[in-house]
Amino acid sequence: MKAMPVVLLILTLVTGCSFAPSKRFAFDPPKGFSIDARGVSYDDDADGIADRRYAFDEYADADIPHVVILLDSVPYSVMADRYAAGDFSWMGRPVKMIAPFPSLTEICYTEVFNAPPLPGVIDTQYDPRLGNARDDLWSRVRGGEQPWERRTHYHASYDEHGLSFLEPRAWYAAELQRAYQAIEASPDRVTYVYFASAASMACKYGREGIDEVLDGARKLSLRLLYERRGAINITLMADHGHNMTPTRNVALDQTLKDAGFNVTSSIRSPRDVVVSINGLVTNAALHTSRPAAVADALVKNDAVELAIYRDGPRTIVRSRAGSAAIAQQGDRYKYELIDADVLGYGDLVSGFATEATWLARTIDHEYPNAPARLSAAMSRMVVSVPSVMVSIRDGYSTGRPEYEKWIDMKSTHGGLNQVNSATFVMSMTGRLKGPVLPRDVLRIIEPAERPRVMR
């Protein structure tokens, strides 16, 4: 989920309009068309007997198009329930993908596309190299794209995504139509289309909105399969989970002030702290010269579940109960207690282990794959790494208070826990066999494909 620029917020509040495109996607499978895991069938004379059948295994992958549908904000549990009930039966079963931390769209899809890292966690964030805030917001409003976006064939513009929060259903129907047109016009065998308004649907309507997002993705998929007689591969995925919990926005400033810190826009003294927030999410980034003291102050706020910071070569995870540390040796990670088992891992993994081992052992844990995710977040995930990051408890969010004036959040994301982090990937290619890391998705579903920079 991306945030809506304040200037657009003012504009839409004044006009009361979301400017949704008039063309909307619609498709109802015609009578006589059916689909299952083996292929598609057409009963042309409506006599109850299939006149034409096209088996998926008649097509070689290298000869047919592949559409990768990139959704926003769909928890793994929602898709797993629907698939278990018989929905999307023509696709391979959904496998769990654990988002990077923080579980924010830009961070997640940057990892999926193996694109260059972003300058910061959000568009407006303190840059210690400059000594002040780096602001990419106006560049985005004027049409600037992030590296991962330039690898997609369709995505809504930055301002359109902001506007979609006012009328998510209208925008999602319009985005389905736009994506369909982009797929039809694509000159490439593999086409990537991203739906920003899926996030708006989840935030405004919660589980109901997420189900409607999947309904739309199903209709788009069925139309492509119907019109192309099954001669197409489709991969469907999302970037991160969503907590499906109404949230109350909380400010971290007062907590820091109570601890003797000065919340400001630049760091000039040991007491200064810069808080970087934007959308109403369960994550915040902070810059300070005293990360341990700031983390200790933050966990006293009931809304803060975890505070994470770097202490020399180790990543420290702090909660109200105490602290634990993550050490890294090459591609191996170790979780060790300082004075508390903050993540509740017990003896799941002992000593140093690879990320693959951590992923397998913690895939269904409350904090899946945390050692590798937190280590990356505090070292290499973005160019200007925050001094401290926090994971906010579900039921709370932290972000610009003016956003609450135009949306009553039914669900959000950003944190480290399972429901925020776990999403899904499912594909007709048959190549997905189990839990997957974001950076490995495209390599698995299209081994020879390297998404090109198109803009």
GROMACS .gro file of C-alpha atoms in nm:
model
  455
    1MET     CA    1   0.000   0.000   0.000
    2LYS     CA    2   0.126   0.345  -0.090
    3ALA     CA    3   0.019   0.669   0.072
    4MET     CA    4  -0.187   0.951  -0.070
    5PRO     CA    5  -0.009   1.287  -0.103
    6VAL     CA    6  -0.156   1.558   0.118
    7VAL     CA    7  -0.224   1.788  -0.178
    8LEU     CA    8  -0.440   1.520  -0.337
    9LEU     CA    9  -0.614   1.462  -0.009
   10ILE     CA   10  -0.711   1.831   0.002
   11LEU     CA   11  -0.823   1.824  -0.360
   12THR     CA   12  -1.045   1.522  -0.317
   13LEU     CA   13  -1.195   1.642   0.006
   14VAL     CA   14  -1.288   1.970  -0.162
   15THR     CA   15  -1.425   1.816  -0.480
   16GLY     CA   16  -1.559   1.494  -0.330
   17CYS     CA   17  -1.451   1.312  -0.644
   18SER     CA   18  -1.209   1.027  -0.705
   19PHE     CA   19  -1.193   1.079  -1.084
   20ALA     CA   20  -1.223   0.706  -1.150
   21PRO     CA   21  -1.196   0.617  -1.523
   22SER     CA   22  -1.531   0.549  -1.686
   23LYS     CA   23  -1.433   0.223  -1.856
   24ARG     CA   24  -1.482  -0.071  -1.619
   25PHE     CA   25  -1.401  -0.437  -1.661
   26ALA     CA   26  -1.683  -0.689  -1.678
   27PHE     CA   27  -1.691  -1.055  -1.778
   28ASP     CA   28  -1.934  -1.336  -1.710
   29PRO     CA   29  -1.827  -1.675  -1.848
   30PRO     CA   30  -2.069  -1.771  -2.127
   31LYS     CA   31  -2.288  -2.075  -2.086
   32GLY     CA   32  -2.117  -2.381  -2.218
   33PHE     CA   33  -1.770  -2.267  -2.110
   34SER     CA   34  -1.607  -2.469  -1.835
   35ILE     CA   35  -1.260  -2.501  -1.690
   36ASP     CA   36  -1.079  -2.741  -1.462
   37ALA     CA   37  -0.723  -2.837  -1.377
   38ARG     CA   38  -0.683  -3.016  -1.712
   39GLY     CA   39  -0.810  -2.757  -1.958
   40VAL     CA   40  -1.102  -2.559  -2.101
   41SER     CA   41  -1.419  -2.685  -2.270
   42TYR     CA   42  -1.680  -2.522  -2.496
   43ASP     CA   43  -2.033  -2.654  -2.541
   44ASP     CA   44  -2.113  -2.458  -2.856
   45ASP     CA   45  -2.465  -2.594  -2.918
   46ALA     CA   46  -2.564  -2.593  -2.549
   47ASP     CA   47  -2.667  -2.959  -2.552
   48GLY     CA   48  -2.475  -3.044  -2.237
   49ILE     CA   49  -2.192  -3.214  -2.426
   50ALA     CA   50  -1.858  -3.042  -2.484
   51ASP     CA   51  -1.793  -2.978  -2.853
   52ARG     CA   52  -1.436  -2.853  -2.809
   53ARG     CA   53  -1.179  -2.920  -2.542
   54TYR     CA   54  -0.829  -2.774  -2.515
   55ALA     CA   55  -0.595  -2.942  -2.271
   56PHE     CA   56  -0.336  -2.728  -2.094
   57ASP     CA   57  -0.068  -2.992  -2.143
   58GLU     CA   58  -0.099  -2.959  -2.520
   59TYR     CA   59   0.083  -2.628  -2.501
   60ALA     CA   60   0.455  -2.585  -2.446
   61ASP     CA   61   0.533  -2.308  -2.199
   62ALA     CA   62   0.779  -2.146  -2.436
   63ASP     CA   63   0.508  -2.107  -2.701
   64ILE     CA   64   0.233  -1.935  -2.501
   65PRO     CA   65   0.201  -1.602  -2.318
   66HIS     CA   66   0.243  -1.581  -1.943
   67VAL     CA   67   0.059  -1.315  -1.744
   68VAL     CA   68   0.176  -1.237  -1.392
   69ILE     CA   69  -0.101  -1.064  -1.195
   70LEU     CA   70   0.044  -0.862  -0.908
   71LEU     CA   71  -0.216  -0.788  -0.642
   72ASP     CA   72  -0.178  -0.582  -0.328
   73SER     CA   73  -0.272  -0.672   0.030
   74VAL     CA   74  -0.403  -1.031   0.017
   75PRO     CA   75  -0.324  -1.252   0.318
   76TYR     CA   76  -0.226  -1.612   0.249
   77SER     CA   77  -0.508  -1.742   0.471
   78VAL     CA   78  -0.779  -1.584   0.255
   79MET     CA   79  -0.655  -1.738  -0.069
   80ALA     CA   80  -0.582  -2.072   0.100
   81ASP     CA   81  -0.942  -2.089   0.227
   82ARG     CA   82  -1.086  -2.007  -0.112
   83TYR     CA   83  -0.867  -2.259  -0.293
   84ALA     CA   84  -0.959  -2.530  -0.040
   85ALA     CA   85  -1.326  -2.454  -0.114
   86GLY     CA   86  -1.269  -2.518  -0.487
   87ASP     CA   87  -1.203  -2.166  -0.615
   88PHE     CA   88  -0.928  -2.108  -0.877
   89SER     CA   89  -0.923  -2.484  -0.935
   90TRP     CA   90  -0.745  -2.451  -1.271
   91MET     CA   91  -0.433  -2.315  -1.103
   92GLY     CA   92  -0.172  -2.484  -0.889
   93ARG     CA   93  -0.230  -2.466  -0.516
   94PRO     CA   94  -0.124  -2.142  -0.348
   95VAL     CA   95   0.213  -2.149  -0.174
   96LYS     CA   96   0.305  -1.917   0.109
   97MET     CA   97   0.539  -1.625   0.047
   98ILE     CA   98   0.674  -1.425   0.339
   99ALA     CA   99   0.722  -1.057   0.258
  100PRO     CA  100   1.038  -0.868   0.353
  101PHE     CA  101   1.024  -0.641   0.657
  102PRO     CA  102   0.868  -0.392   0.666
  103SER     CA  103   0.580  -0.556   0.481
  104LEU     CA  104   0.514  -0.259   0.254
  105THR     CA  105   0.437  -0.277  -0.119
  106GLU     CA  106   0.742  -0.090  -0.247
  107ILE     CA  107   0.979  -0.298  -0.035
  108CYS     CA  108   0.809  -0.625  -0.131
  109TYR     CA  109   0.787  -0.581  -0.507
  110THR     CA  110   1.139  -0.437  -0.521
  111GLU     CA  111   1.249  -0.772  -0.380
  112VAL     CA  112   1.024  -0.975  -0.615
  113PHE     CA  113   1.166  -0.800  -0.921
  114ASN     CA  114   1.522  -0.799  -0.782
  115ALA     CA  115   1.517  -0.426  -0.862
  116PRO     CA  116   1.764  -0.169  -0.723
  117PRO     CA  117   1.696  -0.078  -0.358
  118LEU     CA  118   1.484   0.224  -0.279
  119PRO     CA  119   1.634   0.537  -0.117
  120GLY     CA  120   1.428   0.488   0.199
  121VAL     CA  121   1.143   0.293   0.349
  122ILE     CA  122   0.891   0.560   0.242
  123ASP     CA  123   0.901   0.848  -0.006
  124THR     CA  124   0.976   1.112   0.257
  125GLN     CA  125   1.243   0.993   0.495
  126TYR     CA  126   1.541   1.138   0.677
  127ASP     CA  127   1.869   1.085   0.494
  128PRO     CA  128   2.168   1.102   0.732
  129ARG     CA  129   2.401   1.167   0.439
  130LEU     CA  130   2.213   1.488   0.361
  131GLY     CA  131   2.135   1.581   0.719
  132ASN     CA  132   1.770   1.637   0.636
  133ALA     CA  133   1.466   1.468   0.486
  134ARG     CA  134   1.481   1.329   0.135
  135ASP     CA  135   1.148   1.391  -0.032
  136ASP     CA  136   1.057   1.195  -0.346
  137LEU     CA  137   0.685   1.265  -0.308
  138TRP     CA  138   0.660   1.543  -0.567
  139SER     CA  139   0.871   1.345  -0.810
  140ARG     CA  140   0.622   1.060  -0.776
  141VAL     CA  141   0.324   1.295  -0.824
  142ARG     CA  142   0.484   1.426  -1.144
  143GLY     CA  143   0.506   1.072  -1.281
  144GLY     CA  144   0.831   0.943  -1.138
  145GLU     CA  145   0.840   0.565  -1.111
  146GLN     CA  146   1.026   0.339  -0.875
  147PRO     CA  147   1.258   0.079  -1.034
  148TRP     CA  148   1.020  -0.211  -0.974
  149GLU     CA  149   0.731  -0.019  -1.133
  150ARG     CA  150   0.935   0.032  -1.450
  151ARG     CA  151   0.941  -0.343  -1.491
  152THR     CA  152   0.562  -0.373  -1.510
  153HIS     CA  153   0.347  -0.340  -1.821
  154TYR     CA  154   0.071  -0.173  -1.623
  155HIS     CA  155   0.041   0.007  -1.292
  156ALA     CA  156  -0.168   0.305  -1.178
  157SER     CA  157   0.009   0.634  -1.127
  158TYR     CA  158   0.100   0.754  -0.778
  159ASP     CA  159  -0.180   1.008  -0.760
  160GLU     CA  160  -0.435   0.761  -0.900
  161HIS     CA  161  -0.352   0.518  -0.623
  162GLY     CA  162  -0.418   0.791  -0.369
  163LEU     CA  163  -0.749   0.877  -0.534
  164SER     CA  164  -0.853   0.511  -0.534
  165PHE     CA  165  -0.897   0.518  -0.156
  166LEU     CA  166  -1.209   0.732  -0.200
  167GLU     CA  167  -1.388   0.494  -0.438
  168PRO     CA  168  -1.198   0.163  -0.431
  169ARG     CA  169  -1.459  -0.042  -0.615
  170ALA     CA  170  -1.482   0.198  -0.908
  171TRP     CA  171  -1.105   0.219  -0.935
  172TYR     CA  172  -1.051  -0.156  -0.909
  173ALA     CA  173  -1.301  -0.222  -1.189
  174ALA     CA  174  -1.121   0.042  -1.397
  175GLU     CA  175  -0.781  -0.107  -1.321
  176LEU     CA  176  -0.899  -0.452  -1.428
  177GLN     CA  177  -0.997  -0.304  -1.764
  178ARG     CA  178  -0.668  -0.118  -1.798
  179ALA     CA  179  -0.471  -0.431  -1.712
  180TYR     CA  180  -0.670  -0.636  -1.963
  181GLN     CA  181  -0.590  -0.381  -2.234
  182ALA     CA  182  -0.222  -0.381  -2.139
  183ILE     CA  183  -0.213  -0.760  -2.159
  184GLU     CA  184  -0.377  -0.756  -2.501
  185ALA     CA  185  -0.129  -0.494  -2.625
  186SER     CA  186   0.182  -0.644  -2.467
  187PRO     CA  187   0.460  -0.731  -2.715
  188ASP     CA  188   0.628  -0.959  -2.459
  189ARG     CA  189   0.566  -1.323  -2.385
  190VAL     CA  190   0.567  -1.250  -2.009
  191THR     CA  191   0.349  -0.958  -1.900
  192TYR     CA  192   0.331  -0.804  -1.552
  193VAL     CA  193   0.028  -0.607  -1.433
  194TYR     CA  194  -0.003  -0.451  -1.085
  195PHE     CA  195  -0.325  -0.345  -0.909
  196ALA     CA  196  -0.275  -0.061  -0.661
  197SER     CA  197  -0.646  -0.027  -0.585
  198ALA     CA  198  -0.646  -0.377  -0.435
  199ALA     CA  199  -0.485  -0.211  -0.132
  200SER     CA  200  -0.764   0.046  -0.116
  201MET     CA  201  -1.020  -0.234  -0.122
  202ALA     CA  202  -0.852  -0.411   0.169
  203CYS     CA  203  -0.805  -0.097   0.378
  204LYS     CA  204  -1.157   0.036   0.336
  205TYR     CA  205  -1.359  -0.287   0.339
  206GLY     CA  206  -1.139  -0.542   0.519
  207ARG     CA  207  -1.200  -0.910   0.442
  208GLU     CA  208  -1.499  -0.825   0.221
  209GLY     CA  209  -1.280  -0.603   0.004
  210ILE     CA  210  -1.006  -0.865  -0.019
  211ASP     CA  211  -1.257  -1.123  -0.139
  212GLU     CA  212  -1.383  -0.879  -0.403
  213VAL     CA  213  -1.024  -0.829  -0.520
  214LEU     CA  214  -0.990  -1.204  -0.570
  215ASP     CA  215  -1.329  -1.215  -0.747
  216GLY     CA  216  -1.198  -0.957  -0.995
  217ALA     CA  217  -0.869  -1.141  -1.046
  218ARG     CA  218  -1.068  -1.459  -1.117
  219LYS     CA  219  -1.284  -1.282  -1.378
  220LEU     CA  220  -0.978  -1.140  -1.551
  221SER     CA  221  -0.814  -1.482  -1.554
  222LEU     CA  222  -1.124  -1.653  -1.689
  223ARG     CA  223  -1.162  -1.401  -1.969
  224LEU     CA  224  -0.801  -1.454  -2.077
  225LEU     CA  225  -0.842  -1.832  -2.066
  226TYR     CA  226  -1.176  -1.818  -2.249
  227GLU     CA  227  -1.058  -1.592  -2.531
  228ARG     CA  228  -0.726  -1.772  -2.580
  229ARG     CA  229  -0.868  -2.124  -2.557
  230GLY     CA  230  -0.648  -2.205  -2.262
  231ALA     CA  231  -0.329  -2.113  -2.447
  232ILE     CA  232  -0.193  -1.891  -2.170
  233ASN     CA  233  -0.019  -1.934  -1.837
  234ILE     CA  234  -0.132  -1.720  -1.545
  235THR     CA  235   0.049  -1.656  -1.219
  236LEU     CA  236  -0.138  -1.479  -0.942
  237MET     CA  237   0.035  -1.332  -0.638
  238ALA     CA  238   0.030  -1.052  -0.382
  239ASP     CA  239   0.298  -0.853  -0.203
  240HIS     CA  240   0.216  -0.896   0.167
  241GLY     CA  241  -0.061  -0.988   0.406
  242HIS     CA  242  -0.320  -0.768   0.579
  243ASN     CA  243  -0.441  -0.791   0.936
  244MET     CA  244  -0.817  -0.751   0.869
  245THR     CA  245  -0.845  -0.564   1.200
  246PRO     CA  246  -0.992  -0.213   1.247
  247THR     CA  247  -0.715   0.021   1.357
  248ARG     CA  248  -0.666   0.325   1.577
  249ASN     CA  249  -0.388   0.561   1.480
  250VAL     CA  250  -0.135   0.640   1.753
  251ALA     CA  251   0.142   0.898   1.762
  252LEU     CA  252   0.489   0.797   1.877
  253ASP     CA  253   0.599   1.157   1.937
  254GLN     CA  254   0.463   1.189   2.290
  255THR     CA  255   0.621   0.860   2.397
  256LEU     CA  256   0.959   0.990   2.282
  257LYS     CA  257   0.907   1.331   2.441
  258ASP     CA  258   0.816   1.169   2.771
  259ALA     CA  259   1.150   0.987   2.758
  260GLY     CA  260   1.337   1.314   2.710
  261PHE     CA  261   1.385   1.308   2.334
  262ASN     CA  262   1.331   1.593   2.091
  263VAL     CA  263   1.118   1.495   1.790
  264THR     CA  264   1.247   1.706   1.503
  265SER     CA  265   1.324   1.709   1.131
  266SER     CA  266   1.703   1.674   1.153
  267ILE     CA  267   1.956   1.532   1.394
  268ARG     CA  268   2.175   1.791   1.563
  269SER     CA  269   2.212   1.650   1.913
  270PRO     CA  270   2.192   1.310   2.092
  271ARG     CA  271   1.837   1.394   2.202
  272ASP     CA  272   1.706   1.445   1.848
  273VAL     CA  273   1.484   1.184   1.682
  274VAL     CA  274   1.332   1.198   1.333
  275VAL     CA  275   1.015   0.993   1.292
  276SER     CA  276   0.931   0.888   0.933
  277ILE     CA  277   0.564   0.799   0.886
  278ASN     CA  278   0.317   0.824   0.603
  279GLY     CA  279   0.029   0.583   0.548
  280LEU     CA  280  -0.172   0.433   0.834
  281VAL     CA  281   0.038   0.118   0.867
  282THR     CA  282   0.183  -0.106   1.137
  283ASN     CA  283   0.539   0.009   1.087
  284ALA     CA  284   0.745   0.323   1.143
  285ALA     CA  285   1.108   0.418   1.077
  286LEU     CA  286   1.315   0.645   1.301
  287HIS     CA  287   1.658   0.804   1.285
  288THR     CA  288   1.862   0.882   1.595
  289SER     CA  289   2.216   0.867   1.728
  290ARG     CA  290   2.090   0.670   2.031
  291PRO     CA  291   1.898   0.374   1.887
  292ALA     CA  292   1.906   0.155   2.200
  293ALA     CA  293   1.761   0.430   2.420
  294VAL     CA  294   1.496   0.518   2.161
  295ALA     CA  295   1.395   0.152   2.126
  296ASP     CA  296   1.371   0.119   2.504
  297ALA     CA  297   1.142   0.422   2.517
  298LEU     CA  298   0.920   0.307   2.230
  299VAL     CA  299   0.836  -0.038   2.369
  300LYS     CA  300   0.676   0.134   2.669
  301ASN     CA  301   0.399   0.242   2.430
  302ASP     CA  302   0.125  -0.025   2.431
  303ALA     CA  303   0.090   0.003   2.055
  304VAL     CA  304   0.455  -0.090   1.990
  305GLU     CA  305   0.506  -0.466   1.970
  306LEU     CA  306   0.874  -0.469   1.871
  307ALA     CA  307   1.154  -0.218   1.823
  308ILE     CA  308   1.450  -0.321   1.606
  309TYR     CA  309   1.791  -0.156   1.581
  310ARG     CA  310   2.151  -0.233   1.496
  311ASP     CA  311   2.418  -0.279   1.764
  312GLY     CA  312   2.752  -0.330   1.591
  313PRO     CA  313   2.731  -0.650   1.383
  314ARG     CA  314   2.409  -0.769   1.553
  315THR     CA  315   2.045  -0.676   1.502
  316ILE     CA  316   1.864  -0.627   1.833
  317VAL     CA  317   1.494  -0.707   1.873
  318ARG     CA  318   1.337  -0.537   2.175
  319SER     CA  319   0.998  -0.577   2.337
  320ARG     CA  320   0.859  -0.480   2.674
  321ALA     CA  321   0.970  -0.824   2.799
  322GLY     CA  322   1.336  -0.775   2.707
  323SER     CA  323   1.577  -0.821   2.416
  324ALA     CA  324   1.717  -1.081   2.181
  325ALA     CA  325   1.980  -1.056   1.909
  326ILE     CA  326   2.030  -1.177   1.554
  327ALA     CA  327   2.384  -1.252   1.439
  328GLN     CA  328   2.485  -1.316   1.079
  329GLN     CA  329   2.774  -1.509   0.929
  330GLY     CA  330   2.764  -1.492   0.549
  331ASP     CA  331   2.429  -1.638   0.448
  332ARG     CA  332   2.360  -1.794   0.788
  333TYR     CA  333   2.170  -1.644   1.083
  334LYS     CA  334   2.152  -1.711   1.454
  335TYR     CA  335   1.888  -1.603   1.703
  336GLU     CA  336   2.020  -1.565   2.056
  337LEU     CA  337   1.858  -1.447   2.377
  338ILE     CA  338   1.990  -1.151   2.571
  339ASP     CA  339   1.734  -1.151   2.849
  340ALA     CA  340   1.411  -1.269   2.681
  341ASP     CA  341   1.283  -1.491   2.400
  342VAL     CA  342   1.126  -1.190   2.231
  343LEU     CA  343   1.016  -1.377   1.917
  344GLY     CA  344   0.903  -1.691   2.099
  345TYR     CA  345   1.122  -1.921   1.893
  346GLY     CA  346   1.228  -2.149   2.177
  347ASP     CA  347   1.449  -2.422   2.029
  348LEU     CA  348   1.305  -2.415   1.675
  349VAL     CA  349   1.655  -2.360   1.533
  350SER     CA  350   1.981  -2.389   1.723
  351GLY     CA  351   2.299  -2.212   1.615
  352PHE     CA  352   2.359  -2.058   1.275
  353ALA     CA  353   2.132  -2.170   0.989
  354THR     CA  354   2.056  -2.059   0.635
  355GLU     CA  355   1.754  -1.849   0.547
  356ALA     CA  356   1.601  -2.154   0.378
  357THR     CA  357   1.617  -2.340   0.709
  358TRP     CA  358   1.469  -2.050   0.904
  359LEU     CA  359   1.191  -2.014   0.646
  360ALA     CA  360   1.103  -2.383   0.664
  361ARG     CA  361   1.107  -2.398   1.045
  362THR     CA  362   0.915  -2.075   1.105
  363ILE     CA  363   0.685  -2.055   0.802
  364ASP     CA  364   0.370  -2.078   1.019
  365HIS     CA  365   0.516  -1.910   1.327
  366GLU     CA  366   0.388  -1.573   1.453
  367TYR     CA  367   0.712  -1.416   1.328
  368PRO     CA  368   0.806  -1.606   1.011
  369ASN     CA  369   1.165  -1.595   0.883
  370ALA     CA  370   1.242  -1.306   1.118
  371PRO     CA  371   1.622  -1.344   1.149
  372ALA     CA  372   1.694  -1.297   0.779
  373ARG     CA  373   1.419  -1.037   0.730
  374LEU     CA  374   1.526  -0.820   1.021
  375SER     CA  375   1.894  -0.847   0.939
  376ALA     CA  376   1.824  -0.735   0.582
  377ALA     CA  377   1.595  -0.455   0.696
  378MET     CA  378   1.863  -0.309   0.920
  379SER     CA  379   2.151  -0.343   0.674
  380ARG     CA  380   2.066  -0.349   0.304
  381MET     CA  381   1.692  -0.334   0.228
  382VAL     CA  382   1.705   0.040   0.147
  383VAL     CA  383   1.989   0.285   0.084
  384SER     CA  384   1.928   0.501   0.394
  385VAL     CA  385   1.870   0.239   0.661
  386PRO     CA  386   1.672   0.371   0.961
  387SER     CA  387   1.832   0.368   1.305
  388VAL     CA  388   1.522   0.205   1.455
  389MET     CA  389   1.217   0.036   1.309
  390VAL     CA  390   0.906  -0.063   1.494
  391SER     CA  391   0.641  -0.326   1.438
  392ILE     CA  392   0.303  -0.202   1.564
  393ARG     CA  393   0.045  -0.430   1.725
  394ASP     CA  394  -0.262  -0.518   1.520
  395GLY     CA  395  -0.548  -0.291   1.620
  396TYR     CA  396  -0.321   0.012   1.601
  397SER     CA  397  -0.147   0.197   1.322
  398THR     CA  398   0.091   0.488   1.300
  399GLY     CA  399   0.073   0.744   1.021
  400ARG     CA  400  -0.034   1.092   0.924
  401PRO     CA  401  -0.343   1.179   1.130
  402GLU     CA  402  -0.501   1.377   0.843
  403TYR     CA  403  -0.557   1.050   0.656
  404GLU     CA  404  -0.808   0.941   0.918
  405LYS     CA  405  -1.040   1.216   0.795
  406TRP     CA  406  -1.114   1.034   0.472
  407ILE     CA  407  -1.086   0.664   0.551
  408ASP     CA  408  -1.199   0.442   0.837
  409MET     CA  409  -0.934   0.172   0.825
  410LYS     CA  410  -1.080  -0.178   0.841
  411SER     CA  411  -0.743  -0.343   0.782
  412THR     CA  412  -0.377  -0.254   0.743
  413HIS     CA  413  -0.026  -0.401   0.729
  414GLY     CA  414   0.345  -0.332   0.762
  415GLY     CA  415   0.448  -0.531   1.069
  416LEU     CA  416   0.656  -0.842   1.127
  417ASN     CA  417   0.388  -1.089   1.231
  418GLN     CA  418   0.228  -1.370   1.032
  419VAL     CA  419  -0.094  -1.202   0.915
  420ASN     CA  420   0.091  -0.888   0.801
  421SER     CA  421   0.370  -1.080   0.632
  422ALA     CA  422   0.228  -1.398   0.477
  423THR     CA  423   0.081  -1.377   0.130
  424PHE     CA  424   0.054  -1.621  -0.159
  425VAL     CA  425   0.178  -1.715  -0.504
  426MET     CA  426  -0.010  -1.955  -0.731
  427SER     CA  427   0.070  -2.044  -1.089
  428MET     CA  428  -0.040  -2.252  -1.384
  429THR     CA  429   0.323  -2.332  -1.463
  430GLY     CA  430   0.338  -2.614  -1.208
  431ARG     CA  431   0.681  -2.502  -1.091
  432LEU     CA  432   0.590  -2.380  -0.741
  433LYS     CA  433   0.638  -2.661  -0.492
  434GLY     CA  434   0.647  -2.501  -0.147
  435PRO     CA  435   0.707  -2.184   0.055
  436VAL     CA  436   0.899  -1.928  -0.145
  437LEU     CA  437   1.111  -1.620  -0.084
  438PRO     CA  438   1.007  -1.307  -0.277
  439ARG     CA  439   1.338  -1.281  -0.461
  440ASP     CA  440   1.296  -1.637  -0.595
  441VAL     CA  441   0.941  -1.617  -0.733
  442LEU     CA  442   1.017  -1.503  -1.089
  443ARG     CA  443   1.320  -1.731  -1.116
  444ILE     CA  444   1.099  -2.028  -1.030
  445ILE     CA  445   0.797  -1.956  -1.248
  446GLU     CA  446   1.003  -1.834  -1.546
  447PRO     CA  447   1.361  -1.967  -1.515
  448ALA     CA  448   1.488  -1.792  -1.828
  449GLU     CA  449   1.296  -1.466  -1.780
  450ARG     CA  450   1.460  -1.143  -1.672
  451PRO     CA  451   1.202  -0.861  -1.643
  452ARG     CA  452   1.321  -0.577  -1.860
  453VAL     CA  453   1.315  -0.208  -1.775
  454MET     CA  454   1.043  -0.072  -2.002
  455ARG     CA  455   1.026   0.294  -1.905
   0.00000   0.00000   0.00000
